[in-house]
Amino acid sequence: MKFKLAIGDKISSTWSLRPWLVLKYFNIPFDEIKIKLGNKDTKKKILRISPSGKVPCLIYGKIKIWDSLSICEFLAEKFKNKNLWPKNNYDKIMARNLSSEMHSGFANLRKNLSMNFLKKNLKFKKNRETLTEITRAKNIIENCLKRSKGPFMFKKFSIVDAMYAPVIFRFKIYNVKLSKLLERYLKTLLNMKEIKLWLLEARKELK
Ligand SMILES: N[C@@H](CCC(=O)N[C@@H](CS)C(=O)NCC(=O)O)C(=O)O
């Protein structure tokens, strides 16, 4: 049985990118169902697939999973031998912990640094809440990289990198100053063939 993943626009849907990147990186074959966001009939189209009215949504036979982190957890269970979470027990606990923090938090960062993968030099409202969240996200990634010595947050690519990648991309787009370590991590992510493909397909959405 093949997986189907319903996603939104590649230009803007960071929640869609997360499980999409995990599926691609770990070579799990899937069909993509693309739904254009922001149209009059968008909600209707999403609801035909996803009970929450949101994308991403993973379909596997009769099973539907309509949340980015739940999709990643489901895949990690299903493909235990691929180590979608770090293998080491402490690292796994921390990677899950940090992924949950990203998933449930950073509301100001998300709102004020809204995403468009193809833009550059965007400006954002520098209020205290947003700056605090930016510092927290930077510290999380940096501390992981210091501990793992890279290239990824827990050495090998895992779900936690997919959860944090969109934040690093936001920093680039909004010219948030990055340390050398974070610049290197950004480069590592941008050099991934899966990210290159996502950006290529995002550019096609403009046509
Ligand atoms: N907590 C959800 C958030 C999903 C979400 O907000 N998706 C946005 C696209 S990035 C969406 O479906 N927007 C369409 C709408 O609300 O009509 C997840 O982790 O998957």
mmCIF file with all atom_site columns, C-alpha atoms and ligand atoms in Angstrom:
data_model
loop_
_atom_site.group_PDB
_atom_site.id
_atom_site.type_symbol
_atom_site.label_atom_id
_atom_site.label_alt_id
_atom_site.label_comp_id
_atom_site.label_asym_id
_atom_site.label_entity_id
_atom_site.label_seq_id
_atom_site.pdbx_PDB_ins_code
_atom_site.Cartn_x
_atom_site.Cartn_y
_atom_site.Cartn_z
_atom_site.occupancy
_atom_site.B_iso_or_equiv
_atom_site.pdbx_formal_charge
_atom_site.auth_seq_id
_atom_site.auth_comp_id
_atom_site.auth_asym_id
_atom_site.auth_atom_id
_atom_site.pdbx_PDB_model_num
ATOM   1   C CA  . MET A 1 1   ? 0.000   0.000  0.000   1.00 0.00 ? 1   MET A CA  1
ATOM   2   C CA  . LYS A 1 2   ? 1.434   3.379  -0.999  1.00 0.00 ? 2   LYS A CA  1
ATOM   3   C CA  . PHE A 1 3   ? 1.310   6.499  1.168   1.00 0.00 ? 3   PHE A CA  1
ATOM   4   C CA  . LYS A 1 4   ? -0.409  9.627  -0.027  1.00 0.00 ? 4   LYS A CA  1
ATOM   5   C CA  . LEU A 1 5   ? 0.524   12.986 1.421   1.00 0.00 ? 5   LEU A CA  1
ATOM   6   C CA  . ALA A 1 6   ? -1.766  15.964 1.000   1.00 0.00 ? 6   ALA A CA  1
ATOM   7   C CA  . ILE A 1 7   ? 0.188   19.201 1.178   1.00 0.00 ? 7   ILE A CA  1
ATOM   8   C CA  . GLY A 1 8   ? -0.312  22.912 0.561   1.00 0.00 ? 8   GLY A CA  1
ATOM   9   C CA  . ASP A 1 9   ? 1.714   25.347 -1.548  1.00 0.00 ? 9   ASP A CA  1
ATOM   10  C CA  . LYS A 1 10  ? 5.433   24.681 -1.501  1.00 0.00 ? 10  LYS A CA  1
ATOM   11  C CA  . ILE A 1 11  ? 6.071   28.438 -1.501  1.00 0.00 ? 11  ILE A CA  1
ATOM   12  C CA  . SER A 1 12  ? 4.569   28.890 1.940   1.00 0.00 ? 12  SER A CA  1
ATOM   13  C CA  . SER A 1 13  ? 3.458   25.703 3.678   1.00 0.00 ? 13  SER A CA  1
ATOM   14  C CA  . THR A 1 14  ? 6.127   24.923 6.246   1.00 0.00 ? 14  THR A CA  1
ATOM   15  C CA  . TRP A 1 15  ? 3.885   22.402 8.018   1.00 0.00 ? 15  TRP A CA  1
ATOM   16  C CA  . SER A 1 16  ? 3.675   20.507 4.724   1.00 0.00 ? 16  SER A CA  1
ATOM   17  C CA  . LEU A 1 17  ? 7.439   20.609 4.230   1.00 0.00 ? 17  LEU A CA  1
ATOM   18  C CA  . ARG A 1 18  ? 8.152   18.822 7.519   1.00 0.00 ? 18  ARG A CA  1
ATOM   19  C CA  . PRO A 1 19  ? 6.652   15.344 6.838   1.00 0.00 ? 19  PRO A CA  1
ATOM   20  C CA  . TRP A 1 20  ? 7.362   15.700 3.096   1.00 0.00 ? 20  TRP A CA  1
ATOM   21  C CA  . LEU A 1 21  ? 11.069  16.119 3.882   1.00 0.00 ? 21  LEU A CA  1
ATOM   22  C CA  . VAL A 1 22  ? 11.024  13.131 6.245   1.00 0.00 ? 22  VAL A CA  1
ATOM   23  C CA  . LEU A 1 23  ? 9.364   10.911 3.623   1.00 0.00 ? 23  LEU A CA  1
ATOM   24  C CA  . LYS A 1 24  ? 11.778  12.010 0.890   1.00 0.00 ? 24  LYS A CA  1
ATOM   25  C CA  . TYR A 1 25  ? 14.935  11.843 3.004   1.00 0.00 ? 25  TYR A CA  1
ATOM   26  C CA  . PHE A 1 26  ? 14.186  8.354  4.292   1.00 0.00 ? 26  PHE A CA  1
ATOM   27  C CA  . ASN A 1 27  ? 13.210  7.102  0.822   1.00 0.00 ? 27  ASN A CA  1
ATOM   28  C CA  . ILE A 1 28  ? 9.636   6.236  1.701   1.00 0.00 ? 28  ILE A CA  1
ATOM   29  C CA  . PRO A 1 29  ? 7.658   6.264  -1.549  1.00 0.00 ? 29  PRO A CA  1
ATOM   30  C CA  . PHE A 1 30  ? 4.490   8.367  -1.571  1.00 0.00 ? 30  PHE A CA  1
ATOM   31  C CA  . ASP A 1 31  ? 2.120   10.154 -3.907  1.00 0.00 ? 31  ASP A CA  1
ATOM   32  C CA  . GLU A 1 32  ? 1.676   13.836 -3.403  1.00 0.00 ? 32  GLU A CA  1
ATOM   33  C CA  . ILE A 1 33  ? -1.736  15.499 -3.384  1.00 0.00 ? 33  ILE A CA  1
ATOM   34  C CA  . LYS A 1 34  ? -1.269  19.213 -3.830  1.00 0.00 ? 34  LYS A CA  1
ATOM   35  C CA  . ILE A 1 35  ? -3.953  21.635 -2.660  1.00 0.00 ? 35  ILE A CA  1
ATOM   36  C CA  . LYS A 1 36  ? -3.640  25.323 -3.537  1.00 0.00 ? 36  LYS A CA  1
ATOM   37  C CA  . LEU A 1 37  ? -4.032  27.376 -0.372  1.00 0.00 ? 37  LEU A CA  1
ATOM   38  C CA  . GLY A 1 38  ? -5.880  30.665 -0.085  1.00 0.00 ? 38  GLY A CA  1
ATOM   39  C CA  . ASN A 1 39  ? -8.505  30.027 -2.759  1.00 0.00 ? 39  ASN A CA  1
ATOM   40  C CA  . LYS A 1 40  ? -12.263 30.221 -2.208  1.00 0.00 ? 40  LYS A CA  1
ATOM   41  C CA  . ASP A 1 41  ? -12.632 26.460 -2.442  1.00 0.00 ? 41  ASP A CA  1
ATOM   42  C CA  . THR A 1 42  ? -9.441  25.581 -0.527  1.00 0.00 ? 42  THR A CA  1
ATOM   43  C CA  . LYS A 1 43  ? -11.214 24.627 2.706   1.00 0.00 ? 43  LYS A CA  1
ATOM   44  C CA  . LYS A 1 44  ? -13.698 22.429 0.849   1.00 0.00 ? 44  LYS A CA  1
ATOM   45  C CA  . LYS A 1 45  ? -10.898 20.667 -1.002  1.00 0.00 ? 45  LYS A CA  1
ATOM   46  C CA  . ILE A 1 46  ? -8.848  20.096 2.162   1.00 0.00 ? 46  ILE A CA  1
ATOM   47  C CA  . LEU A 1 47  ? -11.878 18.843 4.101   1.00 0.00 ? 47  LEU A CA  1
ATOM   48  C CA  . ARG A 1 48  ? -12.496 16.184 1.461   1.00 0.00 ? 48  ARG A CA  1
ATOM   49  C CA  . ILE A 1 49  ? -9.179  14.695 2.596   1.00 0.00 ? 49  ILE A CA  1
ATOM   50  C CA  . SER A 1 50  ? -8.324  16.028 6.028   1.00 0.00 ? 50  SER A CA  1
ATOM   51  C CA  . PRO A 1 51  ? -10.892 16.114 8.880   1.00 0.00 ? 51  PRO A CA  1
ATOM   52  C CA  . SER A 1 52  ? -9.096  19.045 10.571  1.00 0.00 ? 52  SER A CA  1
ATOM   53  C CA  . GLY A 1 53  ? -9.398  21.184 7.455   1.00 0.00 ? 53  GLY A CA  1
ATOM   54  C CA  . LYS A 1 54  ? -5.607  21.562 7.490   1.00 0.00 ? 54  LYS A CA  1
ATOM   55  C CA  . VAL A 1 55  ? -2.688  20.126 5.575   1.00 0.00 ? 55  VAL A CA  1
ATOM   56  C CA  . PRO A 1 56  ? -0.498  18.096 5.756   1.00 0.00 ? 56  PRO A CA  1
ATOM   57  C CA  . CYS A 1 57  ? -2.536  14.903 5.932   1.00 0.00 ? 57  CYS A CA  1
ATOM   58  C CA  . LEU A 1 58  ? -1.102  11.429 5.380   1.00 0.00 ? 58  LEU A CA  1
ATOM   59  C CA  . ILE A 1 59  ? -3.333  8.748  3.938   1.00 0.00 ? 59  ILE A CA  1
ATOM   60  C CA  . TYR A 1 60  ? -2.428  5.091  4.313   1.00 0.00 ? 60  TYR A CA  1
ATOM   61  C CA  . GLY A 1 61  ? -5.294  2.846  3.268   1.00 0.00 ? 61  GLY A CA  1
ATOM   62  C CA  . LYS A 1 62  ? -8.065  3.562  5.740   1.00 0.00 ? 62  LYS A CA  1
ATOM   63  C CA  . ILE A 1 63  ? -5.773  5.477  8.088   1.00 0.00 ? 63  ILE A CA  1
ATOM   64  C CA  . LYS A 1 64  ? -5.614  9.248  7.957   1.00 0.00 ? 64  LYS A CA  1
ATOM   65  C CA  . ILE A 1 65  ? -3.206  11.342 10.005  1.00 0.00 ? 65  ILE A CA  1
ATOM   66  C CA  . TRP A 1 66  ? -3.764  15.077 9.835   1.00 0.00 ? 66  TRP A CA  1
ATOM   67  C CA  . ASP A 1 67  ? -0.942  16.644 11.760  1.00 0.00 ? 67  ASP A CA  1
ATOM   68  C CA  . SER A 1 68  ? 2.709   17.119 10.819  1.00 0.00 ? 68  SER A CA  1
ATOM   69  C CA  . LEU A 1 69  ? 4.233   15.743 14.009  1.00 0.00 ? 69  LEU A CA  1
ATOM   70  C CA  . SER A 1 70  ? 1.756   12.838 14.251  1.00 0.00 ? 70  SER A CA  1
ATOM   71  C CA  . ILE A 1 71  ? 2.633   11.902 10.682  1.00 0.00 ? 71  ILE A CA  1
ATOM   72  C CA  . CYS A 1 72  ? 6.341   11.858 11.570  1.00 0.00 ? 72  CYS A CA  1
ATOM   73  C CA  . GLU A 1 73  ? 5.644   9.780  14.708  1.00 0.00 ? 73  GLU A CA  1
ATOM   74  C CA  . PHE A 1 74  ? 3.553   7.321  12.693  1.00 0.00 ? 74  PHE A CA  1
ATOM   75  C CA  . LEU A 1 75  ? 6.335   6.946  10.123  1.00 0.00 ? 75  LEU A CA  1
ATOM   76  C CA  . ALA A 1 76  ? 8.955   6.485  12.853  1.00 0.00 ? 76  ALA A CA  1
ATOM   77  C CA  . GLU A 1 77  ? 6.869   3.613  14.291  1.00 0.00 ? 77  GLU A CA  1
ATOM   78  C CA  . LYS A 1 78  ? 6.238   2.079  10.898  1.00 0.00 ? 78  LYS A CA  1
ATOM   79  C CA  . PHE A 1 79  ? 9.868   2.216  9.778   1.00 0.00 ? 79  PHE A CA  1
ATOM   80  C CA  . LYS A 1 80  ? 11.678  1.470  13.030  1.00 0.00 ? 80  LYS A CA  1
ATOM   81  C CA  . ASN A 1 81  ? 14.805  0.230  11.235  1.00 0.00 ? 81  ASN A CA  1
ATOM   82  C CA  . LYS A 1 82  ? 15.261  3.567  9.435   1.00 0.00 ? 82  LYS A CA  1
ATOM   83  C CA  . ASN A 1 83  ? 15.799  5.498  12.698  1.00 0.00 ? 83  ASN A CA  1
ATOM   84  C CA  . LEU A 1 84  ? 13.668  8.531  11.910  1.00 0.00 ? 84  LEU A CA  1
ATOM   85  C CA  . TRP A 1 85  ? 14.392  9.596  15.492  1.00 0.00 ? 85  TRP A CA  1
ATOM   86  C CA  . PRO A 1 86  ? 17.976  9.373  16.842  1.00 0.00 ? 86  PRO A CA  1
ATOM   87  C CA  . LYS A 1 87  ? 18.918  5.837  17.877  1.00 0.00 ? 87  LYS A CA  1
ATOM   88  C CA  . ASN A 1 88  ? 20.399  6.712  21.262  1.00 0.00 ? 88  ASN A CA  1
ATOM   89  C CA  . ASN A 1 89  ? 17.692  6.778  23.919  1.00 0.00 ? 89  ASN A CA  1
ATOM   90  C CA  . TYR A 1 90  ? 18.588  10.126 25.527  1.00 0.00 ? 90  TYR A CA  1
ATOM   91  C CA  . ASP A 1 91  ? 18.925  11.780 22.099  1.00 0.00 ? 91  ASP A CA  1
ATOM   92  C CA  . LYS A 1 92  ? 15.577  10.353 21.058  1.00 0.00 ? 92  LYS A CA  1
ATOM   93  C CA  . ILE A 1 93  ? 13.868  11.770 24.145  1.00 0.00 ? 93  ILE A CA  1
ATOM   94  C CA  . MET A 1 94  ? 15.471  15.187 23.561  1.00 0.00 ? 94  MET A CA  1
ATOM   95  C CA  . ALA A 1 95  ? 14.707  15.206 19.818  1.00 0.00 ? 95  ALA A CA  1
ATOM   96  C CA  . ARG A 1 96  ? 11.045  14.448 20.574  1.00 0.00 ? 96  ARG A CA  1
ATOM   97  C CA  . ASN A 1 97  ? 10.996  17.043 23.330  1.00 0.00 ? 97  ASN A CA  1
ATOM   98  C CA  . LEU A 1 98  ? 12.413  19.757 21.042  1.00 0.00 ? 98  LEU A CA  1
ATOM   99  C CA  . SER A 1 99  ? 10.123  18.750 18.178  1.00 0.00 ? 99  SER A CA  1
ATOM   100 C CA  . SER A 1 100 ? 7.107   19.095 20.464  1.00 0.00 ? 100 SER A CA  1
ATOM   101 C CA  . GLU A 1 101 ? 8.324   22.498 21.616  1.00 0.00 ? 101 GLU A CA  1
ATOM   102 C CA  . MET A 1 102 ? 8.563   23.638 17.992  1.00 0.00 ? 102 MET A CA  1
ATOM   103 C CA  . HIS A 1 103 ? 5.209   22.127 17.123  1.00 0.00 ? 103 HIS A CA  1
ATOM   104 C CA  . SER A 1 104 ? 3.269   23.715 19.961  1.00 0.00 ? 104 SER A CA  1
ATOM   105 C CA  . GLY A 1 105 ? 5.186   26.953 20.418  1.00 0.00 ? 105 GLY A CA  1
ATOM   106 C CA  . PHE A 1 106 ? 6.832   29.866 18.606  1.00 0.00 ? 106 PHE A CA  1
ATOM   107 C CA  . ALA A 1 107 ? 3.499   31.463 17.708  1.00 0.00 ? 107 ALA A CA  1
ATOM   108 C CA  . ASN A 1 108 ? 4.947   35.001 17.473  1.00 0.00 ? 108 ASN A CA  1
ATOM   109 C CA  . LEU A 1 109 ? 7.808   33.892 15.286  1.00 0.00 ? 109 LEU A CA  1
ATOM   110 C CA  . ARG A 1 110 ? 5.401   32.094 12.972  1.00 0.00 ? 110 ARG A CA  1
ATOM   111 C CA  . LYS A 1 111 ? 3.021   35.057 12.796  1.00 0.00 ? 111 LYS A CA  1
ATOM   112 C CA  . ASN A 1 112 ? 5.561   37.855 12.414  1.00 0.00 ? 112 ASN A CA  1
ATOM   113 C CA  . LEU A 1 113 ? 8.003   36.031 10.160  1.00 0.00 ? 113 LEU A CA  1
ATOM   114 C CA  . SER A 1 114 ? 5.411   34.534 7.852   1.00 0.00 ? 114 SER A CA  1
ATOM   115 C CA  . MET A 1 115 ? 6.853   32.252 5.246   1.00 0.00 ? 115 MET A CA  1
ATOM   116 C CA  . ASN A 1 116 ? 7.581   32.694 1.589   1.00 0.00 ? 116 ASN A CA  1
ATOM   117 C CA  . PHE A 1 117 ? 10.431  30.435 0.547   1.00 0.00 ? 117 PHE A CA  1
ATOM   118 C CA  . LEU A 1 118 ? 11.159  32.509 -2.533  1.00 0.00 ? 118 LEU A CA  1
ATOM   119 C CA  . LYS A 1 119 ? 11.492  35.940 -0.938  1.00 0.00 ? 119 LYS A CA  1
ATOM   120 C CA  . LYS A 1 120 ? 14.572  37.697 0.423   1.00 0.00 ? 120 LYS A CA  1
ATOM   121 C CA  . ASN A 1 121 ? 15.268  40.651 2.702   1.00 0.00 ? 121 ASN A CA  1
ATOM   122 C CA  . LEU A 1 122 ? 11.823  40.669 4.322   1.00 0.00 ? 122 LEU A CA  1
ATOM   123 C CA  . LYS A 1 123 ? 11.308  42.785 7.435   1.00 0.00 ? 123 LYS A CA  1
ATOM   124 C CA  . PHE A 1 124 ? 9.481   41.821 10.614  1.00 0.00 ? 124 PHE A CA  1
ATOM   125 C CA  . LYS A 1 125 ? 8.045   43.570 13.656  1.00 0.00 ? 125 LYS A CA  1
ATOM   126 C CA  . LYS A 1 126 ? 10.789  43.337 16.272  1.00 0.00 ? 126 LYS A CA  1
ATOM   127 C CA  . ASN A 1 127 ? 8.635   43.056 19.380  1.00 0.00 ? 127 ASN A CA  1
ATOM   128 C CA  . ARG A 1 128 ? 9.925   41.494 22.585  1.00 0.00 ? 128 ARG A CA  1
ATOM   129 C CA  . GLU A 1 129 ? 7.943   38.230 22.290  1.00 0.00 ? 129 GLU A CA  1
ATOM   130 C CA  . THR A 1 130 ? 9.199   37.555 18.764  1.00 0.00 ? 130 THR A CA  1
ATOM   131 C CA  . LEU A 1 131 ? 12.825  38.348 19.633  1.00 0.00 ? 131 LEU A CA  1
ATOM   132 C CA  . THR A 1 132 ? 12.615  36.049 22.672  1.00 0.00 ? 132 THR A CA  1
ATOM   133 C CA  . GLU A 1 133 ? 11.334  33.205 20.490  1.00 0.00 ? 133 GLU A CA  1
ATOM   134 C CA  . ILE A 1 134 ? 14.058  33.818 17.888  1.00 0.00 ? 134 ILE A CA  1
ATOM   135 C CA  . THR A 1 135 ? 16.717  33.612 20.603  1.00 0.00 ? 135 THR A CA  1
ATOM   136 C CA  . ARG A 1 136 ? 15.166  30.438 22.015  1.00 0.00 ? 136 ARG A CA  1
ATOM   137 C CA  . ALA A 1 137 ? 15.062  28.726 18.596  1.00 0.00 ? 137 ALA A CA  1
ATOM   138 C CA  . LYS A 1 138 ? 18.649  29.761 17.845  1.00 0.00 ? 138 LYS A CA  1
ATOM   139 C CA  . ASN A 1 139 ? 19.835  28.475 21.244  1.00 0.00 ? 139 ASN A CA  1
ATOM   140 C CA  . ILE A 1 140 ? 18.089  25.142 20.775  1.00 0.00 ? 140 ILE A CA  1
ATOM   141 C CA  . ILE A 1 141 ? 19.658  24.499 17.384  1.00 0.00 ? 141 ILE A CA  1
ATOM   142 C CA  . GLU A 1 142 ? 23.059  25.814 18.406  1.00 0.00 ? 142 GLU A CA  1
ATOM   143 C CA  . ASN A 1 143 ? 23.241  23.737 21.594  1.00 0.00 ? 143 ASN A CA  1
ATOM   144 C CA  . CYS A 1 144 ? 22.322  20.612 19.654  1.00 0.00 ? 144 CYS A CA  1
ATOM   145 C CA  . LEU A 1 145 ? 24.946  21.324 17.000  1.00 0.00 ? 145 LEU A CA  1
ATOM   146 C CA  . LYS A 1 146 ? 27.622  21.996 19.617  1.00 0.00 ? 146 LYS A CA  1
ATOM   147 C CA  . ARG A 1 147 ? 26.837  18.681 21.273  1.00 0.00 ? 147 ARG A CA  1
ATOM   148 C CA  . SER A 1 148 ? 26.509  16.613 18.078  1.00 0.00 ? 148 SER A CA  1
ATOM   149 C CA  . LYS A 1 149 ? 29.307  18.446 16.204  1.00 0.00 ? 149 LYS A CA  1
ATOM   150 C CA  . GLY A 1 150 ? 26.949  18.442 13.216  1.00 0.00 ? 150 GLY A CA  1
ATOM   151 C CA  . PRO A 1 151 ? 26.123  18.234 10.464  1.00 0.00 ? 151 PRO A CA  1
ATOM   152 C CA  . PHE A 1 152 ? 22.591  17.791 11.889  1.00 0.00 ? 152 PHE A CA  1
ATOM   153 C CA  . MET A 1 153 ? 21.073  18.513 15.301  1.00 0.00 ? 153 MET A CA  1
ATOM   154 C CA  . PHE A 1 154 ? 21.676  14.954 16.518  1.00 0.00 ? 154 PHE A CA  1
ATOM   155 C CA  . LYS A 1 155 ? 24.499  14.172 14.066  1.00 0.00 ? 155 LYS A CA  1
ATOM   156 C CA  . LYS A 1 156 ? 22.392  12.266 11.529  1.00 0.00 ? 156 LYS A CA  1
ATOM   157 C CA  . PHE A 1 157 ? 19.332  13.837 9.938   1.00 0.00 ? 157 PHE A CA  1
ATOM   158 C CA  . SER A 1 158 ? 16.187  13.044 11.908  1.00 0.00 ? 158 SER A CA  1
ATOM   159 C CA  . ILE A 1 159 ? 12.640  14.338 12.400  1.00 0.00 ? 159 ILE A CA  1
ATOM   160 C CA  . VAL A 1 160 ? 13.859  17.147 14.660  1.00 0.00 ? 160 VAL A CA  1
ATOM   161 C CA  . ASP A 1 161 ? 15.822  18.673 11.753  1.00 0.00 ? 161 ASP A CA  1
ATOM   162 C CA  . ALA A 1 162 ? 12.679  18.623 9.636   1.00 0.00 ? 162 ALA A CA  1
ATOM   163 C CA  . MET A 1 163 ? 10.836  20.383 12.471  1.00 0.00 ? 163 MET A CA  1
ATOM   164 C CA  . TYR A 1 164 ? 13.475  23.147 12.799  1.00 0.00 ? 164 TYR A CA  1
ATOM   165 C CA  . ALA A 1 165 ? 14.501  23.578 9.133   1.00 0.00 ? 165 ALA A CA  1
ATOM   166 C CA  . PRO A 1 166 ? 11.660  26.002 8.303   1.00 0.00 ? 166 PRO A CA  1
ATOM   167 C CA  . VAL A 1 167 ? 12.708  28.248 11.199  1.00 0.00 ? 167 VAL A CA  1
ATOM   168 C CA  . ILE A 1 168 ? 16.271  28.494 9.930   1.00 0.00 ? 168 ILE A CA  1
ATOM   169 C CA  . PHE A 1 169 ? 14.900  29.314 6.461   1.00 0.00 ? 169 PHE A CA  1
ATOM   170 C CA  . ARG A 1 170 ? 12.766  32.058 8.005   1.00 0.00 ? 170 ARG A CA  1
ATOM   171 C CA  . PHE A 1 171 ? 15.889  33.504 9.620   1.00 0.00 ? 171 PHE A CA  1
ATOM   172 C CA  . LYS A 1 172 ? 17.586  33.613 6.228   1.00 0.00 ? 172 LYS A CA  1
ATOM   173 C CA  . ILE A 1 173 ? 14.635  35.244 4.512   1.00 0.00 ? 173 ILE A CA  1
ATOM   174 C CA  . TYR A 1 174 ? 14.270  37.872 7.256   1.00 0.00 ? 174 TYR A CA  1
ATOM   175 C CA  . ASN A 1 175 ? 18.018  38.540 7.599   1.00 0.00 ? 175 ASN A CA  1
ATOM   176 C CA  . VAL A 1 176 ? 18.192  37.388 11.213  1.00 0.00 ? 176 VAL A CA  1
ATOM   177 C CA  . LYS A 1 177 ? 21.849  37.416 12.204  1.00 0.00 ? 177 LYS A CA  1
ATOM   178 C CA  . LEU A 1 178 ? 23.228  33.879 12.502  1.00 0.00 ? 178 LEU A CA  1
ATOM   179 C CA  . SER A 1 179 ? 26.345  32.536 14.186  1.00 0.00 ? 179 SER A CA  1
ATOM   180 C CA  . LYS A 1 180 ? 28.904  30.638 12.085  1.00 0.00 ? 180 LYS A CA  1
ATOM   181 C CA  . LEU A 1 181 ? 27.503  27.378 13.419  1.00 0.00 ? 181 LEU A CA  1
ATOM   182 C CA  . LEU A 1 182 ? 23.965  28.257 12.365  1.00 0.00 ? 182 LEU A CA  1
ATOM   183 C CA  . GLU A 1 183 ? 25.156  29.526 8.971   1.00 0.00 ? 183 GLU A CA  1
ATOM   184 C CA  . ARG A 1 184 ? 26.816  26.160 8.427   1.00 0.00 ? 184 ARG A CA  1
ATOM   185 C CA  . TYR A 1 185 ? 23.627  24.349 9.426   1.00 0.00 ? 185 TYR A CA  1
ATOM   186 C CA  . LEU A 1 186 ? 21.615  26.514 7.016   1.00 0.00 ? 186 LEU A CA  1
ATOM   187 C CA  . LYS A 1 187 ? 24.073  25.619 4.251   1.00 0.00 ? 187 LYS A CA  1
ATOM   188 C CA  . THR A 1 188 ? 23.800  21.916 5.103   1.00 0.00 ? 188 THR A CA  1
ATOM   189 C CA  . LEU A 1 189 ? 20.022  22.105 4.818   1.00 0.00 ? 189 LEU A CA  1
ATOM   190 C CA  . LEU A 1 190 ? 20.085  24.114 1.592   1.00 0.00 ? 190 LEU A CA  1
ATOM   191 C CA  . ASN A 1 191 ? 22.470  21.571 0.083   1.00 0.00 ? 191 ASN A CA  1
ATOM   192 C CA  . MET A 1 192 ? 20.128  18.662 0.744   1.00 0.00 ? 192 MET A CA  1
ATOM   193 C CA  . LYS A 1 193 ? 18.800  17.342 -2.553  1.00 0.00 ? 193 LYS A CA  1
ATOM   194 C CA  . GLU A 1 194 ? 15.319  17.116 -1.012  1.00 0.00 ? 194 GLU A CA  1
ATOM   195 C CA  . ILE A 1 195 ? 15.333  20.821 -0.087  1.00 0.00 ? 195 ILE A CA  1
ATOM   196 C CA  . LYS A 1 196 ? 16.617  21.712 -3.554  1.00 0.00 ? 196 LYS A CA  1
ATOM   197 C CA  . LEU A 1 197 ? 13.709  19.776 -5.036  1.00 0.00 ? 197 LEU A CA  1
ATOM   198 C CA  . TRP A 1 198 ? 11.176  21.497 -2.731  1.00 0.00 ? 198 TRP A CA  1
ATOM   199 C CA  . LEU A 1 199 ? 12.506  24.941 -3.745  1.00 0.00 ? 199 LEU A CA  1
ATOM   200 C CA  . LEU A 1 200 ? 12.529  24.021 -7.425  1.00 0.00 ? 200 LEU A CA  1
ATOM   201 C CA  . GLU A 1 201 ? 8.900   22.945 -7.201  1.00 0.00 ? 201 GLU A CA  1
ATOM   202 C CA  . ALA A 1 202 ? 8.047   26.078 -5.190  1.00 0.00 ? 202 ALA A CA  1
ATOM   203 C CA  . ARG A 1 203 ? 9.436   28.201 -8.026  1.00 0.00 ? 203 ARG A CA  1
ATOM   204 C CA  . LYS A 1 204 ? 7.233   26.318 -10.481 1.00 0.00 ? 204 LYS A CA  1
ATOM   205 C CA  . GLU A 1 205 ? 4.167   27.401 -8.494  1.00 0.00 ? 205 GLU A CA  1
ATOM   206 C CA  . LEU A 1 206 ? 4.793   30.979 -9.625  1.00 0.00 ? 206 LEU A CA  1
ATOM   207 C CA  . LYS A 1 207 ? 4.251   30.038 -13.272 1.00 0.00 ? 207 LYS A CA  1
HETATM 208 N N1  . LIG B 2 .   ? -0.721  21.734 13.634  1.00 0.00 ? 1   LIG B N1  1
HETATM 209 C C1  . LIG B 2 .   ? -0.890  21.487 12.217  1.00 0.00 ? 1   LIG B C1  1
HETATM 210 C C2  . LIG B 2 .   ? -0.919  22.824 11.475  1.00 0.00 ? 1   LIG B C2  1
HETATM 211 C C3  . LIG B 2 .   ? -1.320  22.679 10.030  1.00 0.00 ? 1   LIG B C3  1
HETATM 212 C C4  . LIG B 2 .   ? -1.593  24.022 9.341   1.00 0.00 ? 1   LIG B C4  1
HETATM 213 O O1  . LIG B 2 .   ? -1.769  25.059 9.982   1.00 0.00 ? 1   LIG B O1  1
HETATM 214 N N2  . LIG B 2 .   ? -1.658  23.957 8.000   1.00 0.00 ? 1   LIG B N2  1
HETATM 215 C C5  . LIG B 2 .   ? -1.952  25.110 7.182   1.00 0.00 ? 1   LIG B C5  1
HETATM 216 C C6  . LIG B 2 .   ? -0.988  25.200 5.992   1.00 0.00 ? 1   LIG B C6  1
HETATM 217 S S1  . LIG B 2 .   ? 0.690   25.433 6.480   1.00 0.00 ? 1   LIG B S1  1
HETATM 218 C C7  . LIG B 2 .   ? -3.335  24.942 6.538   1.00 0.00 ? 1   LIG B C7  1
HETATM 219 O O2  . LIG B 2 .   ? -3.770  23.845 6.298   1.00 0.00 ? 1   LIG B O2  1
HETATM 220 N N3  . LIG B 2 .   ? -3.991  26.050 6.180   1.00 0.00 ? 1   LIG B N3  1
HETATM 221 C C8  . LIG B 2 .   ? -5.184  26.018 5.413   1.00 0.00 ? 1   LIG B C8  1
HETATM 222 C C9  . LIG B 2 .   ? -6.390  26.541 6.119   1.00 0.00 ? 1   LIG B C9  1
HETATM 223 O O3  . LIG B 2 .   ? -6.337  26.782 7.335   1.00 0.00 ? 1   LIG B O3  1
HETATM 224 O O4  . LIG B 2 .   ? -7.402  26.712 5.412   1.00 0.00 ? 1   LIG B O4  1
HETATM 225 C C10 . LIG B 2 .   ? 0.236   20.555 11.752  1.00 0.00 ? 1   LIG B C10 1
HETATM 226 O O5  . LIG B 2 .   ? 1.227   20.440 12.469  1.00 0.00 ? 1   LIG B O5  1
HETATM 227 O O6  . LIG B 2 .   ? 0.110   19.883 10.723  1.00 0.00 ? 1   LIG B O6  1
#
